[in-house]
Amino acid sequence: MGSITRPFVLPLATALMCLNSYSLAVEVYKFYEGRDVSLKFNQPLSSDSTFEYEIHLIYSSCFFCRNGTMIPGCLTPQQSMRFSVHFLRTSTNLTVTLRIHNINAEDSQIYLFAMREDRNGKRHFSNQDAYIEVLRPPSPPHCIIKPTEYSAALNEINCTCLLGSDGDGSLYCFQDARKIPYKGAPVRLNDHVTWVFWMDALLPVKCCSYEPTFPITSESCSQFVHHPSTHIGNAEDSITPFSGYMTTITGDPERTDEINFSQKVREESNSATTTAHEAFTKSTLIALMILFSLSL
């Protein structure tokens, strides 16, 4: 009977005992699904030594890479297409990089990097372990837009998204590549969260959910896009778009509240000698005139 080829590291049962004994030392890495991620293992080396290394999946009780060569039978067919390993050796260090394309839930594992180094006629063993936790990001937002009583130049946009698996569900909306202001704190209900924004009624708006580890920009945001109707823009050419407050929005949604925004609206109204009620009345008259003209 032929001999069975075994990995050079300690038997798996011993490796598991070591992991259980030193579970607090396991590095935990959290990634959102759908991202391309890299996991790096670094080991010091002697300049005149030789070495071998392997990367194991602890939960699957197998290894999938030896000395940069992918070993079949451990990864699933989908993982085999998405995993790759690269290494870089210097005179004093070895860096092995595991790259995972489009990471998903099946990649949540403890990854064990094991190395054997031969130097001065002696063998030295070392290992590193890392736990990858794959998180579900918040869902794309569902948004509705409606007029606001503060100014005819403003609309209110309500966006709701499903919370991510870590309980996070933040949203940004953009106009002219700028984040637009929040109206108060988010409202959380079970596994959903709703954000309310103020927006310039005459400008297109783009909204997206995001997670802290993957910030979004106006250029990358396309989950919800709204363009105002052309005839509304023509009928209200006399209205100056409200934009002064938009430049003051910060990255912290909890620090921008309705009181501050209302104060800004009143300041603008006072400078124009028009109260919020008068502005709302004028916008109502304009809307009635538009409806009347469209019915002719």
CSV table of N, CA and C in Angstrom, one decimal, residues 57-129:
chain,number,residue,atom,x,y,z
A,57,LEU,N,-7.3,25.7,5.9
A,57,LEU,CA,-8.6,26.1,6.3
A,57,LEU,C,-8.9,25.2,7.5
A,58,ILE,N,-9.0,25.8,8.7
A,58,ILE,CA,-9.2,25.0,9.9
A,58,ILE,C,-10.6,24.3,9.9
A,59,TYR,N,-11.6,25.1,9.6
A,59,TYR,CA,-13.0,24.5,9.7
A,59,TYR,C,-13.1,23.4,8.7
A,60,SER,N,-12.4,23.4,7.5
A,60,SER,CA,-12.5,22.4,6.5
A,60,SER,C,-11.5,21.3,6.7
A,61,SER,N,-10.6,21.5,7.7
A,61,SER,CA,-9.6,20.4,8.0
A,61,SER,C,-8.7,20.1,6.7
A,62,CYS,N,-8.3,21.1,6.0
A,62,CYS,CA,-7.4,20.8,4.8
A,62,CYS,C,-6.6,22.1,4.6
A,63,PHE,N,-5.6,21.9,3.6
A,63,PHE,CA,-4.8,23.0,3.2
A,63,PHE,C,-4.9,23.2,1.7
A,64,PHE,N,-4.8,24.5,1.2
A,64,PHE,CA,-5.1,24.7,-0.2
A,64,PHE,C,-3.9,25.4,-0.9
A,65,CYS,N,-2.8,25.6,-0.2
A,65,CYS,CA,-1.7,26.2,-0.8
A,65,CYS,C,-0.4,25.7,-0.2
A,66,ARG,N,0.6,25.4,-1.0
A,66,ARG,CA,1.9,25.0,-0.5
A,66,ARG,C,3.0,25.7,-1.4
A,67,ASN,N,3.8,26.5,-0.8
A,67,ASN,CA,4.9,27.2,-1.4
A,67,ASN,C,4.4,28.0,-2.7
A,68,GLY,N,3.2,28.6,-2.6
A,68,GLY,CA,2.7,29.4,-3.7
A,68,GLY,C,1.9,28.6,-4.7
A,69,THR,N,1.9,27.3,-4.6
A,69,THR,CA,1.1,26.5,-5.5
A,69,THR,C,-0.2,26.1,-4.9
A,70,MET,N,-1.3,26.3,-5.6
A,70,MET,CA,-2.6,26.0,-5.1
A,70,MET,C,-2.9,24.5,-5.2
A,71,ILE,N,-3.3,23.9,-4.1
A,71,ILE,CA,-3.5,22.5,-4.0
A,71,ILE,C,-5.0,22.2,-4.2
A,72,PRO,N,-5.4,21.3,-5.1
A,72,PRO,CA,-6.9,21.0,-5.3
A,72,PRO,C,-7.4,20.2,-4.2
A,73,GLY,N,-8.8,20.2,-4.1
A,73,GLY,CA,-9.5,19.4,-3.2
A,73,GLY,C,-9.9,20.0,-1.9
A,74,CYS,N,-9.3,21.2,-1.6
A,74,CYS,CA,-9.7,21.8,-0.3
A,74,CYS,C,-10.7,22.9,-0.5
A,75,LEU,N,-10.4,23.8,-1.4
A,75,LEU,CA,-11.4,24.9,-1.7
A,75,LEU,C,-12.6,24.4,-2.6
A,76,THR,N,-13.7,25.1,-2.5
A,76,THR,CA,-14.8,24.7,-3.3
A,76,THR,C,-14.5,25.2,-4.7
A,77,PRO,N,-15.2,24.7,-5.8
A,77,PRO,CA,-14.9,25.2,-7.1
A,77,PRO,C,-15.0,26.7,-7.3
A,78,GLN,N,-16.0,27.3,-6.6
A,78,GLN,CA,-16.1,28.8,-6.6
A,78,GLN,C,-15.0,29.5,-6.0
A,79,GLN,N,-14.5,28.9,-4.8
A,79,GLN,CA,-13.4,29.5,-4.1
A,79,GLN,C,-12.1,29.4,-5.0
A,80,SER,N,-11.9,28.3,-5.6
A,80,SER,CA,-10.7,28.1,-6.4
A,80,SER,C,-10.6,29.1,-7.5
A,81,MET,N,-11.7,29.6,-8.0
A,81,MET,CA,-11.7,30.7,-9.0
A,81,MET,C,-11.4,32.1,-8.4
A,82,ARG,N,-11.7,32.2,-7.1
A,82,ARG,CA,-11.6,33.5,-6.5
A,82,ARG,C,-10.3,33.7,-5.6
A,83,PHE,N,-9.6,32.6,-5.3
A,83,PHE,CA,-8.5,32.7,-4.4
A,83,PHE,C,-7.2,32.7,-5.2
A,84,SER,N,-6.2,33.4,-4.7
A,84,SER,CA,-4.9,33.4,-5.3
A,84,SER,C,-3.9,33.7,-4.2
A,85,VAL,N,-2.7,33.2,-4.3
A,85,VAL,CA,-1.6,33.4,-3.3
A,85,VAL,C,-0.4,33.9,-4.0
A,86,HIS,N,0.3,34.9,-3.4
A,86,HIS,CA,1.5,35.5,-3.9
A,86,HIS,C,2.5,35.7,-2.7
A,87,PHE,N,3.8,35.5,-3.0
A,87,PHE,CA,4.7,35.7,-1.9
A,87,PHE,C,5.9,36.6,-2.3
A,88,LEU,N,6.5,37.2,-1.3
A,88,LEU,CA,7.7,38.1,-1.6
A,88,LEU,C,8.7,37.8,-0.5
A,89,ARG,N,9.9,37.4,-0.9
A,89,ARG,CA,11.0,37.2,0.1
A,89,ARG,C,12.0,38.2,-0.1
A,90,THR,N,12.5,38.7,1.1
A,90,THR,CA,13.6,39.6,1.2
A,90,THR,C,14.7,38.8,2.0
A,91,SER,N,15.8,39.5,2.2
A,91,SER,CA,16.9,38.8,3.0
A,91,SER,C,16.5,38.5,4.4
A,92,THR,N,15.5,39.2,4.9
A,92,THR,CA,15.1,39.1,6.4
A,92,THR,C,13.7,38.8,6.6
A,93,ASN,N,12.8,38.7,5.5
A,93,ASN,CA,11.4,38.6,5.8
A,93,ASN,C,10.7,37.8,4.6
A,94,LEU,N,9.6,37.1,5.0
A,94,LEU,CA,8.7,36.5,4.0
A,94,LEU,C,7.3,37.1,4.2
A,95,THR,N,6.8,37.6,3.1
A,95,THR,CA,5.4,38.1,3.1
A,95,THR,C,4.6,37.2,2.1
A,96,VAL,N,3.5,36.6,2.6
A,96,VAL,CA,2.6,35.8,1.8
A,96,VAL,C,1.3,36.5,1.8
A,97,THR,N,0.7,36.7,0.7
A,97,THR,CA,-0.5,37.5,0.5
A,97,THR,C,-1.6,36.6,-0.1
A,98,LEU,N,-2.7,36.4,0.7
A,98,LEU,CA,-3.8,35.7,0.2
A,98,LEU,C,-4.8,36.7,-0.3
A,99,ARG,N,-5.2,36.6,-1.6
A,99,ARG,CA,-6.1,37.5,-2.2
A,99,ARG,C,-7.4,36.8,-2.5
A,100,ILE,N,-8.5,37.4,-2.1
A,100,ILE,CA,-9.9,36.8,-2.3
A,100,ILE,C,-10.7,37.8,-3.1
A,101,HIS,N,-11.1,37.3,-4.3
A,101,HIS,CA,-12.0,38.2,-5.1
A,101,HIS,C,-13.4,37.9,-4.8
A,102,ASN,N,-14.2,39.0,-4.7
A,102,ASN,CA,-15.6,39.0,-4.4
A,102,ASN,C,-15.9,38.1,-3.2
A,103,ILE,N,-15.4,38.4,-2.1
A,103,ILE,CA,-15.5,37.6,-0.9
A,103,ILE,C,-17.0,37.4,-0.5
A,104,ASN,N,-17.3,36.2,0.0
A,104,ASN,CA,-18.7,36.0,0.4
A,104,ASN,C,-18.8,35.1,1.7
A,105,ALA,N,-20.0,34.7,2.1
A,105,ALA,CA,-20.1,34.1,3.4
A,105,ALA,C,-19.4,32.8,3.5
A,106,GLU,N,-19.2,32.0,2.4
A,106,GLU,CA,-18.5,30.7,2.5
A,106,GLU,C,-17.0,30.9,2.8
A,107,ASP,N,-16.5,32.1,2.7
A,107,ASP,CA,-15.1,32.4,3.0
A,107,ASP,C,-14.9,32.7,4.5
A,108,SER,N,-15.9,32.8,5.3
A,108,SER,CA,-15.7,33.0,6.7
A,108,SER,C,-15.1,31.7,7.3
A,109,GLN,N,-13.8,31.9,7.7
A,109,GLN,CA,-13.0,30.7,8.1
A,109,GLN,C,-11.9,31.2,9.1
A,110,ILE,N,-11.2,30.2,9.7
A,110,ILE,CA,-9.9,30.5,10.3
A,110,ILE,C,-8.9,30.0,9.4
A,111,TYR,N,-8.0,30.9,9.0
A,111,TYR,CA,-6.9,30.6,8.0
A,111,TYR,C,-5.6,30.5,8.8
A,112,LEU,N,-5.0,29.3,8.7
A,112,LEU,CA,-3.7,29.1,9.4
A,112,LEU,C,-2.6,29.1,8.4
A,113,PHE,N,-1.6,29.9,8.7
A,113,PHE,CA,-0.4,30.0,7.9
A,113,PHE,C,0.7,29.3,8.7
A,114,ALA,N,1.3,28.2,8.1
A,114,ALA,CA,2.3,27.4,8.8
A,114,ALA,C,3.6,27.4,8.0
A,115,MET,N,4.7,27.6,8.6
A,115,MET,CA,6.0,27.7,7.9
A,115,MET,C,7.0,26.8,8.6
A,116,ARG,N,7.9,26.1,7.8
A,116,ARG,CA,9.0,25.4,8.4
A,116,ARG,C,10.3,26.0,7.8
A,117,GLU,N,11.2,26.4,8.6
A,117,GLU,CA,12.4,27.1,8.2
A,117,GLU,C,13.6,26.2,8.6
A,118,ASP,N,14.5,25.9,7.6
A,118,ASP,CA,15.7,25.2,7.9
A,118,ASP,C,16.9,26.1,7.9
A,119,ARG,N,17.5,26.3,9.1
A,119,ARG,CA,18.7,27.1,9.2
A,119,ARG,C,19.7,26.5,10.2
A,120,ASN,N,20.9,26.5,9.7
A,120,ASN,CA,22.1,26.0,10.5
A,120,ASN,C,21.8,24.5,10.9
A,121,GLY,N,21.2,23.8,10.0
A,121,GLY,CA,21.0,22.4,10.2
A,121,GLY,C,19.8,22.0,11.2
A,122,LYS,N,19.1,23.0,11.6
A,122,LYS,CA,17.9,22.8,12.4
A,122,LYS,C,16.7,23.3,11.8
A,123,ARG,N,15.6,22.7,12.2
A,123,ARG,CA,14.2,23.0,11.7
A,123,ARG,C,13.5,23.8,12.7
A,124,HIS,N,12.9,24.9,12.2
A,124,HIS,CA,12.1,25.8,13.1
A,124,HIS,C,10.7,25.9,12.5
A,125,PHE,N,9.7,25.8,13.3
A,125,PHE,CA,8.3,25.8,12.9
A,125,PHE,C,7.6,27.1,13.5
A,126,SER,N,6.8,27.7,12.7
A,126,SER,CA,6.1,28.9,13.2
A,126,SER,C,4.7,28.9,12.4
A,127,ASN,N,3.8,29.6,13.0
A,127,ASN,CA,2.4,29.7,12.4
A,127,ASN,C,1.7,31.0,12.8
A,128,GLN,N,0.8,31.4,12.0
A,128,GLN,CA,0.0,32.5,12.3
A,128,GLN,C,-1.5,32.1,11.9
A,129,ASP,N,-2.4,32.6,12.6
A,129,ASP,CA,-3.8,32.3,12.3
A,129,ASP,C,-4.6,33.6,12.3
